[in-house]
XYZ file of C-alpha atoms in Angstrom:
406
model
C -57.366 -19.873 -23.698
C -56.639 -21.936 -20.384
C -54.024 -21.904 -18.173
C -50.521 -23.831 -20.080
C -50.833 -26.752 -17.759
C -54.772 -26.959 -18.944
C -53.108 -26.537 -22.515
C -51.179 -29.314 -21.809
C -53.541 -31.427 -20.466
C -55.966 -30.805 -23.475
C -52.838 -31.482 -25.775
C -51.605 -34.227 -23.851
C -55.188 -36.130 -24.260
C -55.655 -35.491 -27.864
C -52.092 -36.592 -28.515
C -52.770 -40.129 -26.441
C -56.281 -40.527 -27.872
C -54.302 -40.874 -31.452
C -51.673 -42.510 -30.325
C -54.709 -45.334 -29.082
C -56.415 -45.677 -32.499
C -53.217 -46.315 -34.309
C -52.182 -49.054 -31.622
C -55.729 -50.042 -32.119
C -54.923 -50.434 -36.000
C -51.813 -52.068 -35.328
C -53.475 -54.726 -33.592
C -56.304 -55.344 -36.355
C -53.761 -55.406 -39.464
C -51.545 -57.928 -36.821
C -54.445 -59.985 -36.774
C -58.213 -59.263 -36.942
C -59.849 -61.885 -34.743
C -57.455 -59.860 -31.914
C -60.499 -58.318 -30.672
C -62.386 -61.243 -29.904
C -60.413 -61.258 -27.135
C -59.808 -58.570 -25.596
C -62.081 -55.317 -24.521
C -62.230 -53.330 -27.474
C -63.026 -50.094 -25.558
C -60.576 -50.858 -22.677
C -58.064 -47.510 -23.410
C -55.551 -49.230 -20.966
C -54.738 -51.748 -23.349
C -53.591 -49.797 -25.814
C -51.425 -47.516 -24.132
C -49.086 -50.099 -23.016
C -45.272 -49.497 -23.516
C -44.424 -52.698 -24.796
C -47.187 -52.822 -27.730
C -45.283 -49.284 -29.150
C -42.205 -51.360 -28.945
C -43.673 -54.536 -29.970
C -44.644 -52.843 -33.105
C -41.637 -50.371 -34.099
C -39.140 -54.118 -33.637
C -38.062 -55.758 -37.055
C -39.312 -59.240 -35.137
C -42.478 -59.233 -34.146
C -42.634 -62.740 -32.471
C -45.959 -64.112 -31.318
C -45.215 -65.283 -27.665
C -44.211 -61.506 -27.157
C -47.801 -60.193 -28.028
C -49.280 -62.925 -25.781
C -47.084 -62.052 -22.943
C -48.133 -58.481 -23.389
C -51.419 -59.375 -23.531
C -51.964 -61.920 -21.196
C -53.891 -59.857 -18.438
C -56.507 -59.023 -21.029
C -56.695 -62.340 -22.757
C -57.129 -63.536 -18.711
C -59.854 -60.830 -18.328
C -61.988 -61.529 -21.355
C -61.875 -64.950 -20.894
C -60.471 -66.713 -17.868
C -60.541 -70.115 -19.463
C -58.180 -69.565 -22.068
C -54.678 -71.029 -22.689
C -51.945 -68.996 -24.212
C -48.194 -69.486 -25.548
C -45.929 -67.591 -24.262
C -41.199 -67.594 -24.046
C -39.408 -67.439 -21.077
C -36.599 -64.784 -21.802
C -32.888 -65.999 -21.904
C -32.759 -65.935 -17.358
C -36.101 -67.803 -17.375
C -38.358 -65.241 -16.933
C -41.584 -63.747 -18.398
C -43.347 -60.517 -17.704
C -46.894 -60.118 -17.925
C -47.854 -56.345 -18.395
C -50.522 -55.542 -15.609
C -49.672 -59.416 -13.365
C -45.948 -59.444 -12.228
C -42.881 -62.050 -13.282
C -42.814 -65.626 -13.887
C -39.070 -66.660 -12.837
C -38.746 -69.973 -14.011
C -35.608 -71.754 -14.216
C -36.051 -72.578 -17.591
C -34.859 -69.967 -20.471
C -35.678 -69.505 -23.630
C -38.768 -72.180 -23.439
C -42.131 -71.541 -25.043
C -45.279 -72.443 -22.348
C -48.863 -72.705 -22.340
C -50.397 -70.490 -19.435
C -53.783 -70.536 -18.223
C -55.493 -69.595 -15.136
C -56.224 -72.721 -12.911
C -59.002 -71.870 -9.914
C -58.031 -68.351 -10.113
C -54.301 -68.713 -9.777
C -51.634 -68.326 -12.939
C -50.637 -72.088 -14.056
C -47.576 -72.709 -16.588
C -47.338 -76.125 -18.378
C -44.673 -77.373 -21.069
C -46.058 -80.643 -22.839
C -48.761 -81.129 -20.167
C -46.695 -80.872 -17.182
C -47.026 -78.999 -14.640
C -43.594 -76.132 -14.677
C -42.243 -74.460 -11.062
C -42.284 -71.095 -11.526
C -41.601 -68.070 -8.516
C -44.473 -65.119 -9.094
C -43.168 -61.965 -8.177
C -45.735 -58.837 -8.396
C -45.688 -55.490 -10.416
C -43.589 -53.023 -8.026
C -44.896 -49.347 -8.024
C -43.550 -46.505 -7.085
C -45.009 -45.449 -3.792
C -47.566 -42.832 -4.224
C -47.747 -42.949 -7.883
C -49.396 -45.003 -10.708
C -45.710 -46.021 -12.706
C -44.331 -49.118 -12.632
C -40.435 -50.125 -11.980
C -39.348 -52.431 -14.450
C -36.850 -54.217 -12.317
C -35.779 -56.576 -14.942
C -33.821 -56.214 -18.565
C -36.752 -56.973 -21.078
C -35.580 -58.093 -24.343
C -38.144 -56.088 -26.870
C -36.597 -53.002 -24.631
C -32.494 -54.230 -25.931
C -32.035 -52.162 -28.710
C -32.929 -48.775 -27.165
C -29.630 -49.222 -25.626
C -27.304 -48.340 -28.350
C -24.284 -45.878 -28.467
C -23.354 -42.894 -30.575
C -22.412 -45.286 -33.699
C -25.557 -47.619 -33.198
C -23.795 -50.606 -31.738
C -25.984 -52.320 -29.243
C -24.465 -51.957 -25.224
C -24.728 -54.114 -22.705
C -26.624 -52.242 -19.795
C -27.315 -53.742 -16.188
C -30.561 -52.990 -14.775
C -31.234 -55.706 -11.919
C -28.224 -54.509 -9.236
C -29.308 -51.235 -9.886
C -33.126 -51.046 -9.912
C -32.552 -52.730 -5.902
C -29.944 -49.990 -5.195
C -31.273 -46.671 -6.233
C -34.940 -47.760 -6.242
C -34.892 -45.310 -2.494
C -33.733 -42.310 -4.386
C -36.611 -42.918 -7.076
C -39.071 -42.964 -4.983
C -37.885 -40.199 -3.175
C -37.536 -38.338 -6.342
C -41.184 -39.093 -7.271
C -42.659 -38.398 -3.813
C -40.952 -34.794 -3.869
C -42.365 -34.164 -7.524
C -46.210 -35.245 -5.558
C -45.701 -33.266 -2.995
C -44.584 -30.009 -4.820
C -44.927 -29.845 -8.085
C -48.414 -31.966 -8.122
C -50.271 -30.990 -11.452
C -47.012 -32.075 -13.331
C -46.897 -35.165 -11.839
C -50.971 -35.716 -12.745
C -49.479 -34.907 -16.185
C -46.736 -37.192 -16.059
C -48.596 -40.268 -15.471
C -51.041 -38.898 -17.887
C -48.495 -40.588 -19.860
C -46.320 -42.441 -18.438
C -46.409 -45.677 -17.003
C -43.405 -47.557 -16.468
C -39.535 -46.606 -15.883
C -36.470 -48.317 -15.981
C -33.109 -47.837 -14.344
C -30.021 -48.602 -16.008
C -26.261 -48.151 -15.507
C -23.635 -47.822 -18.738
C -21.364 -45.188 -19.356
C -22.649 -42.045 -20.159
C -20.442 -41.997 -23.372
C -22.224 -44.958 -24.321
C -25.970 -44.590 -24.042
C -27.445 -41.757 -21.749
C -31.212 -41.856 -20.108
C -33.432 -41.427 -22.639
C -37.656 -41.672 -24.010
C -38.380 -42.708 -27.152
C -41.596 -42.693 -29.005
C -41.381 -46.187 -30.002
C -41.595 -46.950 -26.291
C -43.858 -44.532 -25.743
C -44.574 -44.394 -21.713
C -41.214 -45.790 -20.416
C -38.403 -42.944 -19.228
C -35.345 -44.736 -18.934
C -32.760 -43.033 -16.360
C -29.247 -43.765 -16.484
C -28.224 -43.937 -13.109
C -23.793 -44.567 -13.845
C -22.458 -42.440 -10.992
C -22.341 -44.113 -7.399
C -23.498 -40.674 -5.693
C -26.435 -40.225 -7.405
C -29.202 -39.391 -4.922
C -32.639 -38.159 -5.275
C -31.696 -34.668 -6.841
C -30.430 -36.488 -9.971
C -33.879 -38.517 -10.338
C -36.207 -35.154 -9.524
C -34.141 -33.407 -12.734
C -34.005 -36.928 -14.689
C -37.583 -38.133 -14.061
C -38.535 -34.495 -15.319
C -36.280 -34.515 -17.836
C -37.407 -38.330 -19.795
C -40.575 -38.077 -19.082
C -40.745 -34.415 -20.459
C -39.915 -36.308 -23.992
C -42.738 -38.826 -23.394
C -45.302 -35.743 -22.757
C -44.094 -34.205 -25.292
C -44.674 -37.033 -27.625
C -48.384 -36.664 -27.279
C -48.537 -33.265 -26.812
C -47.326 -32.492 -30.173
C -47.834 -35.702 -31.597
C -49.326 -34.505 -35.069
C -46.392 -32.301 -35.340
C -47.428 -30.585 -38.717
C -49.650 -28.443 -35.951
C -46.952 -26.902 -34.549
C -44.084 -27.063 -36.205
C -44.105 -24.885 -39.331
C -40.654 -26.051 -41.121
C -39.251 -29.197 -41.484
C -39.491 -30.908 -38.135
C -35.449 -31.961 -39.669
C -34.295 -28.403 -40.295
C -31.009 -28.399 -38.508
C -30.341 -24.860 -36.353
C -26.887 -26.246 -35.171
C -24.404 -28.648 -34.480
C -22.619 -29.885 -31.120
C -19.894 -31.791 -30.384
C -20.618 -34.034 -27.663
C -18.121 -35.300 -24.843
C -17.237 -38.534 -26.609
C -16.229 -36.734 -29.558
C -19.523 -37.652 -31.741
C -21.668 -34.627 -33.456
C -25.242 -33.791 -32.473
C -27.071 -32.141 -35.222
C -29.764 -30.004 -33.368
C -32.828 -29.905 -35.743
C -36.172 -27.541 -34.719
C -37.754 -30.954 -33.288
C -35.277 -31.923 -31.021
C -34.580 -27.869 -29.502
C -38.289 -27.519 -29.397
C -38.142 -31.309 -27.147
C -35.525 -29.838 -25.063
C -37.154 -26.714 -24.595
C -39.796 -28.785 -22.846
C -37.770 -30.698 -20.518
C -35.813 -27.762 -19.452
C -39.252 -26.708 -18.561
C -40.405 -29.684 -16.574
C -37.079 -29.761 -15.006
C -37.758 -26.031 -13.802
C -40.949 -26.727 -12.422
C -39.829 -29.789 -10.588
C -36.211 -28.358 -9.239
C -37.949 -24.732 -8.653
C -40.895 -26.204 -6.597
C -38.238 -28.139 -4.328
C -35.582 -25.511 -3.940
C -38.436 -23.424 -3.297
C -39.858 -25.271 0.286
C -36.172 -25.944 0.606
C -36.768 -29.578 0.355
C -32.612 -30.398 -0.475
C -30.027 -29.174 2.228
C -26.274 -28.874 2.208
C -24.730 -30.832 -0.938
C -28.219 -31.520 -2.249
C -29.167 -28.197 -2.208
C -25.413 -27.220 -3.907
C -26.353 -29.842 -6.479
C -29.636 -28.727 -7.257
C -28.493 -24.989 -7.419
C -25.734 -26.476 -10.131
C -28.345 -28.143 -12.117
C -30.652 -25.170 -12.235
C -27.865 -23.105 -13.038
C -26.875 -25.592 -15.712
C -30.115 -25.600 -17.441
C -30.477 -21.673 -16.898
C -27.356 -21.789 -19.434
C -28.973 -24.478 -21.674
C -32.027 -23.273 -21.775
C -30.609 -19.248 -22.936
C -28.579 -21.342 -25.442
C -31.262 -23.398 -27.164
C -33.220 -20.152 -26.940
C -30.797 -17.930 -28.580
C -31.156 -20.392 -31.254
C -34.420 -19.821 -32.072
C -34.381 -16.161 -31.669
C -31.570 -15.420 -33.247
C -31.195 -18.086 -36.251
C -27.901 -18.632 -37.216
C -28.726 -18.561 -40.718
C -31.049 -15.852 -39.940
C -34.007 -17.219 -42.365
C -36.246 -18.835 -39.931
C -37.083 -16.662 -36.200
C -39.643 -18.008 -34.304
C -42.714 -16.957 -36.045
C -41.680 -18.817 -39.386
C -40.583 -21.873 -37.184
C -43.512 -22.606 -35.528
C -47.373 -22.089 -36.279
C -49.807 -20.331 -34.199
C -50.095 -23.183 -31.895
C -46.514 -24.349 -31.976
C -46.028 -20.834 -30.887
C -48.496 -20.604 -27.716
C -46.137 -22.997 -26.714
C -42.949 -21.622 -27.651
C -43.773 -18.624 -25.389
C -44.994 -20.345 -22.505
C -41.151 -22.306 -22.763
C -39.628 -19.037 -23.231
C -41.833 -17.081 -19.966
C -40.683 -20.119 -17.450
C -37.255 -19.935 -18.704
C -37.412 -15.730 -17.996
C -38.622 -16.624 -14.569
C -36.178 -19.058 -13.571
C -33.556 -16.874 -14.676
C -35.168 -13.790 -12.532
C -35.739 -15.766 -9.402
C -32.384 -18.087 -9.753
C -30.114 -16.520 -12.042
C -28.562 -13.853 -9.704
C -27.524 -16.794 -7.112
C -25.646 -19.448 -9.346
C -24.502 -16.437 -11.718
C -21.382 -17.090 -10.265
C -20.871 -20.596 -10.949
C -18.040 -22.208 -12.567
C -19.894 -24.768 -15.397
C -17.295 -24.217 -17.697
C -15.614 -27.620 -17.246
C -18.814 -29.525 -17.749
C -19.467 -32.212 -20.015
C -22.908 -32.568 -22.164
C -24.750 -34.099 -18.929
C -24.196 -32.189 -15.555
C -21.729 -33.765 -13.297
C -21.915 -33.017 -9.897
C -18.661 -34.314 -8.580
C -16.881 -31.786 -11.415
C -19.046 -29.306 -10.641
C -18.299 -29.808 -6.394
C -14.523 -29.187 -7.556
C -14.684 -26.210 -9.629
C -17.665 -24.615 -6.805
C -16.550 -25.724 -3.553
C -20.008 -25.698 -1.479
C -18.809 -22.717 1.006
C -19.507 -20.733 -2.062
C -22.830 -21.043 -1.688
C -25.108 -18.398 0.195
């Protein structure tokens, strides 16, 4: 047996490679001429975002398949013409190319690629459009989506299911620093989890609702996207190092125990406990979702241990990151507690999760034991009684006035 991060890795791969063929499936029951054009073996294809989403919506609308596939259509054959909507501001996003901004919304156009350069056309004539390229993330592979994308709308829904209203564009522009910040800290220090995050993960949005309404989230059927709410004005690069560990966590650990039957020897929907959450709502915590949050306690770990570690955060950064790792310390014991020590007392750990789901289960449980040996005796003393279901540094600053800290 390897090293976990080989483990992960392995799992990680197998857990994408499945995750392909049923995209690939998708695709062929959708319509089975769909590989005439496009590369069959080209893995990139289907590990887009937008085709999980694209498949898991009730409306599965033509021009959104062409706009996702438009780079590959382009690829395969650089003659051909496709259909495609502009969204409701007059834009359209093509996966892989960038943004048409037109300033026509909600209007279905034929694209094609005229002497190498992107042409749109409505009833033969010729249609303005502004092209503005994929942004990156400095230093990484993972994309910004630095527009609202309508197939991405109803992931944004609060405690009840009602769809929110989120705002993405003012946003993106104003904490996009403090991402990529957050993701060039991860490189530097913690650099075999970030090879393992964008094993996975290829795009990331940034959105701003009230916590009580939607928080940052992954979802399998967006699988590659980690949204991060980012509501408070002071959020700096701390928050994104513990919330770009935290979502994306969810996204690895989609794949890496995607056939869950593996791992998971119970009902993935056996509930250990219930929570009552900030805004009043329950949260029933079932094996699945306490063995996801085991794992993102653990990324976070890695990524907030590696930074405190080189002393990468000073002053209030440093106070805020000592909150958060005292936060998830606390979390972490909880959620562990739970599986340890069963509140019904039928299932422990060894009839909750197979031999493999296990291996894992133990490697959560050794990080957690070494965060709490090498942190726990500094942010013992912390006040996090006041906190809601999210850490909040500006509570937490009141209750632990930063002269507290060694």
């Amino acid at each position: 047996m390897g090293t976990f991060i080989e483990i992960q890795n392995g799992l990680v791969q197998s857990g994408n490679e499945m995750l392909i063929e049923n995209i690939k499936l998708l695709l062929f029951k959708f319509d089975p001429d769909i590989f005439d054009r496009i590369d069959f073996d080209n893995d990139s294809i289907y590990q887009e975002p937008l085709l999980f989403a694209f498949f898991n919506s009730d409306s599965q609308n033509i021009y959104s398949l062409n706009s996702i596939l438009a780079k590959y259509y382009l690829s395969n054959d650089p003659l051909i013409t496709i259909s495609i909507e502009s969204d409701l501001h007059g834009r359209i996003y093509l996966p892989g190319l960038g943004w048409m901004i037109t300033r026509i919304p909600n209007q279905v156009f034929v694209l094609n690629c005229a002497k190498g350069e992107l042409k749109l056309t409505r009833e033969s004539i010729d249609i303005e459009f502004r092209f503005e390229p994929i942004e990156f993330i400095e230093g990484t592979r993972i994309e910004l989506l630095k527009y609202p994308l309508s197939l991405l709308d109803r992931f944004y829904y609060d405690p009840y299911n009602n769809i929110v209203e989120v705002e993405i564009e003012e946003v993106s522009a104003k904490q996009n620093n403090h991402l990529k910040l957050a993701f060039d800290l991860i490189r530097q220090h913690a650099p075999q989890h970030l090879q393992l995050i964008e094993a996975v993960v290829t795009k990331c949005v940034i959105f701003n609702v009230d916590t009580a309404l939607r928080n940052s989230f992954a979802t399998l059927s967006a699988q590659g996207i980690g949204f991060f709410n980012s509501y408070q004005d002071t959020y700096n690069e701390v928050f994104f190092v513990d919330d770009i560990a935290h979502q994306t966590g969810h996204v690895i650990f989609n794949a890496l125990i995607y056939e869950v039957e593996n791992f998971i020897a119970v009902s993935p929907a056996l509930v250990l406990d219930t929570v009552v959450l900030s805004n009043g709502s329950l949260e029933t915590r079932d094996v699945y979702t306490i063995f996801h949050a085991l794992y993102t306690y653990y990324a976070t770990f890695i990524c907030l241990d590696a930074c405190l570690k080189v002393k990468a955060f000073i002053g209030y950064k440093k106070h805020e990151a000592m909150g958060r790792m005292a936060f998830y310390i606390r979390k972490c014991y909880s959620d562990i507690g739970l599986i340890e020590k069963p509140k019904n007392g039928e299932y422990p750990a060894n009839k909750l999760f197979t031999p493999n789901g296990l291996v894992i289960y133990n490697e959560l449980k050794s990080i957690f034991m070494e965060m709490a040996k090498e942190w726990g005796p500094q942010v013992k003393h912390f006040d996090l009684s006041n906190q809601p279901y999210n850490f909040n540094y500006s509570i937490f600053l009141a209750s632990n006035p930063i002269d507290e800290l060694s």
